[in-house]
CSV table of C-alpha atoms in Angstrom, one decimal:
chain,number,residue,atom,x,y,z
M,1,MET,CA,-36.5,38.5,-82.3
M,2,THR,CA,-35.4,35.6,-84.4
M,3,VAL,CA,-38.3,33.7,-85.8
M,4,GLY,CA,-38.4,30.0,-85.2
M,5,ASP,CA,-36.2,29.8,-82.0
M,6,THR,CA,-38.2,27.6,-79.7
M,7,SER,CA,-35.3,25.9,-77.8
M,8,PRO,CA,-34.3,27.1,-74.3
M,9,PRO,CA,-30.7,27.9,-73.5
M,10,SER,CA,-28.3,25.1,-72.5
M,11,VAL,CA,-27.2,25.2,-68.8
M,12,ASN,CA,-24.3,23.1,-67.3
M,13,CYS,CA,-23.5,23.2,-63.5
M,14,GLY,CA,-21.0,21.3,-61.3
M,15,VAL,CA,-21.8,18.8,-58.6
M,16,ALA,CA,-21.0,18.4,-54.8
M,17,ASN,CA,-17.4,17.3,-54.2
M,18,GLY,CA,-18.3,14.8,-51.4
M,19,GLU,CA,-16.1,16.4,-48.7
M,20,TRP,CA,-17.0,18.2,-45.5
M,21,SER,CA,-16.7,22.0,-45.6
M,22,GLY,CA,-16.6,24.3,-42.6
M,23,ASP,CA,-18.5,27.1,-44.6
M,24,ASN,CA,-21.1,27.5,-47.4
M,25,VAL,CA,-19.9,26.4,-50.9
M,26,ALA,CA,-20.4,27.8,-54.5
M,27,ILE,CA,-21.1,25.5,-57.5
M,28,PRO,CA,-20.0,27.0,-60.9
M,29,CYS,CA,-22.4,27.0,-63.9
M,30,THR,CA,-22.3,28.0,-67.6
M,31,ALA,CA,-25.1,28.8,-70.1
M,32,SER,CA,-25.3,29.3,-73.9
M,33,ASP,CA,-27.9,29.6,-76.7
M,34,SER,CA,-26.8,28.9,-80.3
M,35,GLU,CA,-29.9,30.3,-82.0
M,36,SER,CA,-31.2,33.7,-80.6
M,37,GLY,CA,-28.5,34.0,-77.9
M,38,LEU,CA,-28.8,34.7,-74.2
M,39,ALA,CA,-31.1,37.6,-73.2
M,40,ASP,CA,-28.6,38.5,-70.4
M,41,GLY,CA,-24.9,38.2,-71.2
M,42,GLY,CA,-24.1,37.8,-67.5
M,43,ASP,CA,-25.8,34.4,-67.6
M,44,ALA,CA,-23.0,32.9,-69.6
M,45,SER,CA,-21.1,32.2,-66.3
M,46,PHE,CA,-22.4,32.3,-62.8
M,47,GLU,CA,-22.4,30.3,-59.4
M,48,LEU,CA,-25.0,28.7,-57.3
M,49,VAL,CA,-24.3,28.9,-53.5
M,50,THR,CA,-25.5,27.3,-50.3
M,51,SER,CA,-26.9,29.3,-47.4
M,52,LEU,CA,-26.6,27.1,-44.2
M,53,PRO,CA,-26.7,29.3,-41.1
M,54,ASP,CA,-23.9,29.3,-38.5
M,55,GLY,CA,-24.3,26.7,-35.8
M,56,ASP,CA,-25.9,24.1,-38.1
M,57,GLU,CA,-24.4,21.0,-39.8
M,58,SER,CA,-25.8,18.7,-42.6
M,59,ALA,CA,-24.6,16.2,-45.1
M,60,ASP,CA,-27.1,17.3,-47.8
M,61,VAL,CA,-27.3,21.1,-48.2
M,62,PRO,CA,-28.8,22.3,-51.5
M,63,THR,CA,-27.8,25.4,-53.4
M,64,ASP,CA,-30.0,28.2,-54.7
M,65,SER,CA,-31.4,28.2,-58.3
M,66,ARG,CA,-31.3,30.6,-61.2
M,67,GLN,CA,-33.4,31.1,-64.4
M,68,VAL,CA,-31.6,31.7,-67.7
M,69,CYS,CA,-33.5,32.9,-70.8
M,70,ASP,CA,-32.6,33.5,-74.5
M,71,ALA,CA,-33.6,36.4,-76.7
M,72,ALA,CA,-36.6,34.5,-78.0
M,73,GLY,CA,-38.1,34.2,-74.5
M,74,ASN,CA,-37.2,30.6,-74.0
M,75,CYS,CA,-35.9,29.9,-70.4
M,76,SER,CA,-34.1,27.2,-68.4
M,77,THR,CA,-33.7,26.8,-64.6
M,78,ALA,CA,-30.2,26.1,-63.2
M,79,GLY,CA,-30.1,24.3,-59.8
M,80,PRO,CA,-30.6,23.6,-57.0
M,81,VAL,CA,-27.5,21.4,-56.6
M,82,GLY,CA,-27.8,19.1,-53.5
M,83,GLY,CA,-25.4,16.7,-51.6
M,84,ASN,CA,-23.2,19.4,-50.2
M,85,MET,CA,-21.6,18.4,-46.8
M,86,ILE,CA,-21.3,21.5,-44.6
M,87,ASP,CA,-20.4,21.6,-40.9
M,88,ARG,CA,-20.7,25.0,-39.2
M,89,LYS,CA,-21.3,23.6,-35.7
M,90,ALA,CA,-18.6,23.0,-33.1
M,91,PRO,CA,-18.4,19.7,-31.2
M,92,THR,CA,-20.4,19.2,-27.9
M,93,VAL,CA,-18.1,18.9,-24.8
M,94,THR,CA,-19.6,17.3,-21.7
M,95,ILE,CA,-17.7,17.2,-18.3
M,96,THR,CA,-19.1,14.7,-15.8
M,97,THR,CA,-16.3,14.7,-13.2
M,98,PRO,CA,-15.3,16.9,-11.6
M,99,ALA,CA,-18.9,18.2,-11.3
M,100,ASP,CA,-19.5,21.9,-11.6
M,101,GLY,CA,-19.8,23.4,-8.1
M,102,ALA,CA,-18.9,20.2,-6.3
M,103,THR,CA,-16.8,20.0,-3.1
M,104,TYR,CA,-14.2,17.3,-2.6
M,105,ALA,CA,-12.1,16.4,0.5
M,106,GLN,CA,-8.4,17.2,0.3
M,107,GLY,CA,-6.4,14.2,-0.8
M,108,SER,CA,-9.5,12.3,-2.0
M,109,THR,CA,-9.5,10.4,-5.3
M,110,VAL,CA,-11.4,12.1,-8.1
M,111,ILE,CA,-11.2,10.5,-11.6
M,112,ALA,CA,-11.6,12.9,-14.6
M,113,ASP,CA,-14.6,11.9,-16.8
M,114,TYR,CA,-15.5,14.0,-19.9
M,115,ALA,CA,-16.4,13.4,-23.6
M,116,CYS,CA,-16.7,15.2,-27.0
M,117,THR,CA,-19.3,14.5,-29.7
M,118,ASP,CA,-20.0,15.9,-33.2
M,119,GLY,CA,-22.8,15.2,-35.6
M,120,GLY,CA,-21.0,16.6,-38.7
M,121,SER,CA,-17.4,16.0,-39.8
M,122,GLY,CA,-16.5,14.2,-36.6
M,123,VAL,CA,-14.2,14.7,-33.6
M,124,VAL,CA,-10.5,14.7,-34.2
M,125,SER,CA,-9.3,15.7,-30.7
M,126,CYS,CA,-10.8,15.9,-27.2
M,127,ASP,CA,-8.4,17.1,-24.5
M,128,GLY,CA,-8.8,18.4,-20.9
M,129,SER,CA,-6.8,19.8,-18.0
M,130,THR,CA,-6.3,16.2,-16.9
M,131,PRO,CA,-6.4,13.2,-19.3
M,132,ASP,CA,-9.7,11.4,-19.3
M,133,GLY,CA,-9.6,8.5,-16.7
M,134,ALA,CA,-6.7,10.0,-14.7
M,135,PRO,CA,-7.0,11.4,-11.1
M,136,VAL,CA,-7.6,15.1,-10.7
M,137,ASP,CA,-5.2,17.0,-8.4
M,138,THR,CA,-6.7,17.4,-4.9
M,139,THR,CA,-3.5,17.8,-2.9
M,140,THR,CA,-4.1,21.4,-1.8
M,141,PRO,CA,-7.3,23.1,-0.6
M,142,GLY,CA,-9.0,25.9,-2.6
M,143,THR,CA,-11.1,26.7,-5.6
M,144,ARG,CA,-10.1,24.8,-8.8
M,145,SER,CA,-11.1,25.1,-12.5
M,146,PHE,CA,-11.2,22.2,-15.0
M,147,THR,CA,-11.5,22.7,-18.8
M,148,ALA,CA,-12.0,20.4,-21.8
M,149,SER,CA,-12.0,21.2,-25.5
M,150,GLY,CA,-13.0,19.3,-28.7
M,151,VAL,CA,-12.1,20.0,-32.4
M,152,ASP,CA,-13.8,18.5,-35.4
M,153,ALA,CA,-12.5,17.6,-38.9
M,154,VAL,CA,-13.2,21.1,-40.3
M,155,ALA,CA,-11.4,23.0,-37.4
M,156,ASN,CA,-14.6,23.9,-35.5
M,157,ARG,CA,-13.6,24.2,-31.8
M,158,ARG,CA,-15.5,24.3,-28.5
M,159,GLN,CA,-14.2,24.6,-24.9
M,160,ALA,CA,-16.2,23.9,-21.7
M,161,GLY,CA,-15.2,24.4,-18.1
M,162,VAL,CA,-16.3,23.8,-14.5
M,163,THR,CA,-15.2,25.0,-11.1
M,164,PHE,CA,-15.0,22.9,-7.9
M,165,THR,CA,-13.7,23.2,-4.4
M,166,VAL,CA,-11.1,21.2,-2.5
M,167,ALA,CA,-11.9,21.4,1.2
M,168,ALA,CA,-9.3,20.9,3.9
M,169,PRO,CA,-10.2,18.5,6.7
M,170,PRO,CA,-12.1,20.2,9.5
M,171,GLU,CA,-10.0,21.3,12.5
M,172,GLU,CA,-10.7,19.6,15.8
M,173,PRO,CA,-12.2,22.0,18.3
M,174,PRO,CA,-10.0,22.8,21.3
M,175,PRO,CA,-10.9,20.9,24.5
M,176,ALA,CA,-13.5,22.7,26.5
M,177,GLU,CA,-12.0,24.5,29.5
M,178,PRO,CA,-13.2,23.2,32.9
M,179,PRO,CA,-15.6,25.6,34.8
M,180,PRO,CA,-13.8,27.8,37.2
M,181,ALA,CA,-13.5,26.4,40.7
M,182,GLU,CA,-15.9,27.8,43.2
M,183,PRO,CA,-14.2,29.8,45.8
M,184,PRO,CA,-14.0,28.1,49.2
M,185,PRO,CA,-16.4,29.3,51.8
M,186,ALA,CA,-15.3,32.2,53.9
M,187,GLU,CA,-13.7,31.0,57.2
M,188,PRO,CA,-15.2,32.4,60.3
M,189,SER,CA,-13.1,35.1,62.0
M,190,PRO,CA,-10.8,33.4,64.6
M,191,GLU,CA,-11.6,34.1,68.2
M,192,GLU,CA,-9.0,36.1,70.1
M,193,PRO,CA,-6.6,33.7,71.9
M,194,PRO,CA,-6.4,33.8,75.7
M,195,PRO,CA,-3.6,35.7,77.1
M,196,ALA,CA,-0.3,33.7,77.1
M,197,GLU,CA,0.9,32.4,80.4
M,198,PRO,CA,4.4,33.3,81.4
M,199,PRO,CA,6.9,30.4,80.7
M,200,PRO,CA,8.1,28.5,83.8
M,201,ALA,CA,11.5,29.3,85.2
M,202,GLU,CA,14.3,27.2,83.8
M,203,PRO,CA,16.3,25.1,86.4
M,204,PRO,CA,20.0,25.8,86.7
M,205,PRO,CA,22.2,23.8,84.4
M,206,GLU,CA,23.7,20.7,85.8
M,207,GLU,CA,27.5,20.3,86.0
M,208,PRO,CA,28.9,17.7,83.6
M,209,PRO,CA,30.3,14.5,85.2
M,210,PRO,CA,34.1,14.1,85.5
M,211,ALA,CA,35.8,12.6,82.4
M,212,GLU,CA,36.3,8.8,82.5
M,213,PRO,CA,39.9,7.5,82.0
M,214,PRO,CA,40.6,6.0,78.6
M,215,PRO,CA,40.3,2.1,78.4
M,216,ALA,CA,43.4,0.0,78.7
M,217,GLU,CA,44.7,-1.4,75.4
M,218,PRO,CA,44.2,-5.2,74.9
M,219,PRO,CA,47.2,-7.4,74.9
M,220,PRO,CA,48.6,-8.4,71.4
M,221,ALA,CA,47.0,-11.4,69.7
M,222,GLU,CA,48.9,-14.6,69.7
M,223,PRO,CA,49.9,-16.0,66.2
M,224,PRO,CA,47.8,-19.0,65.1
M,225,PRO,CA,49.5,-22.4,65.3
M,226,ALA,CA,51.2,-23.6,62.2
M,227,GLU,CA,49.2,-26.1,60.1
M,228,PRO,CA,50.7,-29.6,59.7
M,229,PRO,CA,52.0,-30.4,56.2
M,230,PRO,CA,49.5,-32.4,54.0
M,231,GLU,CA,50.0,-36.1,54.0
M,232,GLU,CA,51.5,-37.5,50.8
M,233,PRO,CA,49.5,-40.4,49.3
M,234,PRO,CA,51.2,-43.8,49.6
M,235,PRO,CA,53.2,-44.8,46.6
M,236,ALA,CA,51.5,-47.0,44.1
M,237,GLU,CA,52.3,-50.7,44.4
M,238,GLN,CA,54.6,-51.7,41.6
M,239,ALA,CA,53.7,-54.8,39.6
M,240,PRO,CA,56.2,-57.7,39.9
M,241,PRO,CA,58.4,-58.2,37.0
M,242,GLY,CA,56.8,-59.9,34.0
M,243,GLU,CA,53.3,-58.8,34.8
M,244,VAL,CA,51.3,-56.0,33.2
M,245,PRO,CA,50.0,-53.4,35.7
M,246,ALA,CA,46.2,-53.6,36.1
M,247,GLU,CA,44.3,-50.8,34.6
M,248,PRO,CA,41.9,-48.8,36.8
M,249,PRO,CA,38.2,-49.5,36.1
M,250,PRO,CA,36.5,-46.9,34.0
M,251,GLU,CA,34.3,-44.4,35.7
M,252,GLU,CA,30.7,-45.0,35.1
M,253,PRO,CA,28.6,-41.9,34.2
M,254,PRO,CA,26.1,-40.9,36.9
M,255,PRO,CA,22.7,-42.5,36.3
M,256,ALA,CA,20.0,-40.3,34.8
M,257,GLU,CA,17.5,-38.9,37.3
M,258,ARG,CA,14.3,-40.8,37.2
M,259,PRO,CA,11.0,-39.0,37.5
M,260,ARG,CA,9.4,-39.2,40.9
M,261,ALA,CA,6.2,-41.0,41.5
M,262,GLY,CA,3.2,-39.2,40.0
M,263,GLU,CA,5.3,-37.1,37.7
M,264,VAL,CA,5.4,-37.3,33.9
M,265,PRO,CA,8.8,-37.0,32.2
M,266,ALA,CA,9.1,-33.7,30.3
M,267,GLU,CA,9.3,-34.0,26.5
M,268,PRO,CA,11.5,-31.7,24.4
M,269,LEU,CA,9.6,-28.8,23.0
M,270,PRO,CA,9.1,-28.8,19.2
M,271,ASP,CA,11.1,-26.3,17.2
M,272,ASP,CA,8.5,-23.8,15.9
M,273,ASP,CA,10.9,-22.4,13.3
M,274,ALA,CA,11.8,-25.8,11.8
M,275,ASP,CA,9.0,-25.6,9.3
M,276,GLU,CA,8.8,-21.9,8.9
M,277,PRO,CA,8.8,-22.0,5.1
M,278,GLU,CA,6.1,-24.6,5.1
M,279,ARG,CA,4.0,-22.8,7.8
M,280,ALA,CA,3.1,-19.8,5.5
M,281,THR,CA,0.3,-21.7,3.7
M,282,ARG,CA,-2.7,-20.0,2.2
M,283,SER,CA,-5.0,-21.3,5.0
M,284,ASP,CA,-2.7,-19.8,7.7
M,285,ARG,CA,-2.5,-16.5,5.8
M,286,ALA,CA,-6.2,-16.1,6.0
M,287,THR,CA,-5.9,-15.4,9.7
M,288,ARG,CA,-3.2,-12.8,9.4
M,289,LEU,CA,-4.8,-9.9,7.6
M,290,THR,CA,-3.7,-6.3,7.3
M,291,ARG,CA,-6.7,-4.0,7.0
M,292,LEU,CA,-6.4,-0.9,4.8
M,293,ASP,CA,-9.4,1.5,4.7
M,294,GLU,CA,-9.3,3.6,1.6
M,295,GLY,CA,-11.3,6.6,3.0
M,296,PRO,CA,-11.6,10.0,1.3
M,297,ASN,CA,-8.6,11.4,3.2
M,298,SER,CA,-6.4,8.3,3.1
M,299,THR,CA,-2.9,9.1,1.9
M,300,SER,CA,-0.7,6.7,4.0
M,301,VAL,CA,1.2,3.7,2.6
M,302,THR,CA,0.7,0.4,4.2
M,303,VAL,CA,3.5,-2.2,4.6
M,304,VAL,CA,2.4,-5.8,4.5
M,305,ASN,CA,4.5,-9.0,4.8
M,306,ARG,CA,4.5,-11.2,1.7
M,307,GLY,CA,2.3,-14.1,2.1
M,308,GLU,CA,-0.2,-12.3,4.4
M,309,GLY,CA,-3.7,-11.1,3.3
M,310,LEU,CA,-4.5,-7.5,2.7
M,311,VAL,CA,-8.1,-6.3,3.2
M,312,LEU,CA,-9.1,-3.3,1.0
M,313,ALA,CA,-12.2,-1.6,2.4
M,314,GLY,CA,-13.9,1.5,1.3
M,315,GLN,CA,-17.0,3.0,-0.4
M,316,LEU,CA,-17.8,3.7,-4.0
M,317,ASN,CA,-20.3,6.1,-5.6
M,318,GLY,CA,-22.7,3.2,-6.3
M,319,PRO,CA,-23.1,-0.6,-6.4
M,320,CYS,CA,-20.9,-3.0,-8.5
M,321,ASP,CA,-21.6,-6.7,-9.0
M,322,ASP,CA,-18.1,-7.5,-10.3
M,323,LEU,CA,-15.6,-5.4,-8.4
M,324,GLN,CA,-12.0,-6.4,-9.4
M,325,ALA,CA,-8.7,-5.5,-7.9
M,326,SER,CA,-5.7,-5.8,-10.3
M,327,ALA,CA,-2.0,-5.5,-9.7
M,328,GLY,CA,1.1,-6.7,-11.6
M,329,GLY,CA,-0.8,-7.4,-14.8
M,330,GLY,CA,-3.5,-9.7,-13.3
M,331,VAL,CA,-6.6,-9.8,-11.1
M,332,VAL,CA,-5.6,-10.4,-7.4
M,333,ALA,CA,-9.1,-10.1,-5.8
M,334,ARG,CA,-12.8,-10.1,-6.8
M,335,GLY,CA,-15.9,-9.0,-4.9
M,336,SER,CA,-18.8,-6.7,-5.1
M,337,ALA,CA,-20.0,-3.4,-3.7
M,338,GLY,CA,-23.5,-3.1,-2.2
M,339,GLU,CA,-26.2,-0.6,-2.9
M,340,ASP,CA,-24.4,1.9,-0.6
M,341,GLY,CA,-21.1,1.3,-2.4
M,342,ARG,CA,-19.3,-0.3,0.5
M,343,PHE,CA,-16.9,-3.1,-0.2
M,344,GLU,CA,-14.2,-5.3,1.3
M,345,LEU,CA,-11.7,-7.3,-0.8
M,346,VAL,CA,-9.0,-9.7,0.5
M,347,VAL,CA,-5.9,-9.4,-1.7
M,348,ASP,CA,-3.5,-12.4,-1.5
M,349,THR,CA,0.0,-11.0,-1.5
M,350,PHE,CA,1.7,-14.5,-2.0
M,351,ASP,CA,2.2,-14.1,-5.8
M,352,LEU,CA,3.1,-10.4,-5.7
M,353,GLU,CA,6.6,-9.1,-6.2
M,354,LEU,CA,8.4,-7.5,-3.3
M,355,GLY,CA,8.4,-3.7,-3.1
M,356,GLU,CA,5.8,-1.0,-3.8
M,357,GLN,CA,2.6,-2.2,-5.4
M,358,THR,CA,-0.4,-0.4,-6.9
M,359,VAL,CA,-3.8,-2.0,-6.9
M,360,THR,CA,-6.4,-0.6,-9.3
M,361,LEU,CA,-10.1,-1.1,-8.6
M,362,ARG,CA,-12.4,-1.6,-11.7
M,363,CYS,CA,-16.1,-2.5,-12.1
M,364,GLY,CA,-16.2,-5.3,-14.6
M,365,ASP,CA,-13.5,-6.6,-17.1
M,366,ASN,CA,-13.6,-3.5,-19.2
M,367,GLY,CA,-14.6,-1.0,-16.6
M,368,LYS,CA,-12.9,2.3,-16.0
M,369,ALA,CA,-10.4,2.7,-13.2
M,370,LEU,CA,-12.3,3.8,-10.1
M,371,THR,CA,-9.5,4.3,-7.6
M,372,GLN,CA,-5.9,3.2,-7.0
M,373,VAL,CA,-4.3,2.0,-3.7
M,374,GLN,CA,-0.6,1.8,-3.0
M,375,PHE,CA,1.2,-0.4,-0.4
M,376,VAL,CA,4.5,-2.1,0.1
M,377,VAL,CA,5.1,-5.9,0.1
M,378,SER,CA,8.1,-6.8,2.4
M,379,GLN,CA,9.9,-10.1,3.1
M,380,PRO,CA,8.7,-11.5,6.5
M,381,VAL,CA,11.5,-11.8,9.1
M,382,ASN,CA,11.8,-15.3,10.7
M,383,ARG,CA,11.3,-15.3,14.4
M,384,SER,CA,13.7,-17.2,16.7
M,385,ASP,CA,12.5,-18.7,19.9
M,386,GLY,CA,15.5,-17.9,22.1
M,387,PRO,CA,14.9,-20.2,25.0
M,388,ALA,CA,14.1,-23.3,22.8
M,389,ASP,CA,17.2,-22.7,20.7
M,390,ALA,CA,19.4,-22.2,23.8
M,391,GLY,CA,18.1,-25.5,25.3
M,392,VAL,CA,19.0,-27.5,22.1
M,393,LEU,CA,22.5,-25.9,22.1
M,394,VAL,CA,23.1,-26.8,25.8
M,395,CYS,CA,22.0,-30.4,25.2
M,396,THR,CA,24.2,-30.8,22.2
M,397,LEU,CA,27.3,-29.5,24.2
M,398,LEU,CA,26.6,-31.8,27.1
M,399,PHE,CA,26.3,-34.8,24.8
M,400,LEU,CA,29.7,-34.0,23.1
M,401,MET,CA,31.4,-33.6,26.5
M,402,LEU,CA,30.0,-37.0,27.6
M,403,LEU,CA,31.5,-38.7,24.5
M,404,LEU,CA,34.8,-37.0,25.1
M,405,LEU,CA,34.9,-38.1,28.7
M,406,MET,CA,34.1,-41.7,27.8
M,407,ALA,CA,36.9,-41.7,25.1
M,408,VAL,CA,39.5,-40.5,27.7
M,409,CYS,CA,38.5,-42.8,30.6
M,410,VAL,CA,37.7,-46.1,28.8
M,411,PRO,CA,40.7,-46.9,26.5
M,412,LEU,CA,40.4,-49.6,23.8
M,413,PRO,CA,41.7,-53.1,24.8
M,414,GLN,CA,45.1,-54.0,23.5
M,415,PRO,CA,46.8,-57.5,23.2
M,416,VAL,CA,49.5,-58.0,25.8
M,417,ALA,CA,52.4,-60.5,25.3
M,418,ARG,CA,53.1,-62.6,28.3
M,419,ARG,CA,55.6,-65.3,28.9
M,420,ALA,CA,55.1,-68.4,30.9
M,421,ALA,CA,56.7,-68.4,34.3
M,422,SER,CA,58.6,-71.6,33.3
M,423,GLY,CA,60.5,-69.6,30.6
M,424,GLY,CA,58.5,-71.0,27.7
M,425,GLY,CA,57.4,-69.3,24.6
M,426,PRO,CA,54.9,-66.4,24.5
M,427,VAL,CA,51.4,-67.1,25.6
M,428,PRO,CA,48.7,-65.4,23.5
M,429,SER,CA,46.4,-63.1,25.3
M,430,THR,CA,42.8,-64.2,25.8
């Protein structure tokens, strides 16, 4: 023993690196004594380690400690070293929808809903059989499985799974067979008929009368008398020389029929299609609605004319004070669902594009998609009232024919040059 050594050995250890680790860590240490020297030469270099059990996570895990002594009996304690971030626990995976053991109708809308959480290094990925918020496949009946897995920043991984059933729609029972008809009551045995009487003797056949002679042929018909030739109209009187022949007076059109006493003259019917573009106003469309019930088994596509209203009716899993229907990048209808989840929304298709449209229902501005409904917006076909159009056409043709007849029968007046009977100069027409 060296006399006068009263100083303990010098010990130096590292510190936590400030990063998450998926396993326990070791902190290196060194020790020395310049006077009497270390009592154990193995204490010159050693490590302090953590001992966090599997399945735990903490941002401050301490190491163990170690005592280092010199040859004079002076000792120093190394550690513990704290602040070590160790994550030996996998993330927690929770699957809300589809629910484990639940039964869903074939073709119903089931939206996937799951989440991953981690209290240590944090979640870096959370994936499932169907992306979160997307509809789960329910097109075919049978038992289905759904899985989701989460991974944290130090590669700890956990997977969770559920099973659910897709039920086919119940088959309709066959119609009940009618009860068998009761057999008719037994007929009483017929009585024996009386003995048949012998038929009366037939009289002898009469002789046919003698054949009558054939009738005499009628005399030949006389030819009809010849018709007299039609009388020719008398020749038109010729005007004396120097005079202009008189023109025939124009034929007057037949007078229009007047209504009889007590009758009201009929007025022309208005053309219903004249204002067809203006007739499709928003107030009119409120009376022309196409109802679409989105039930659990609804897979049909509804066709609705553009400019008409579309009623979306169905039932949610719970109430919603601000139920929104969005399509084409904007909200097309708002409403609410009662305590039983039932709702009815009227979608105005006036501002939607023609073709297939998808309406998404959400609860609130930032709510998750609850369900989606598809339908087709088509261009309405203008109706034509055949009898009214035919009446207008007939009236127009009759008016044109009347104008043509007046132009042919009433010629325009022309000046006629006449000379005086005395041989003078021309006399102007009046």
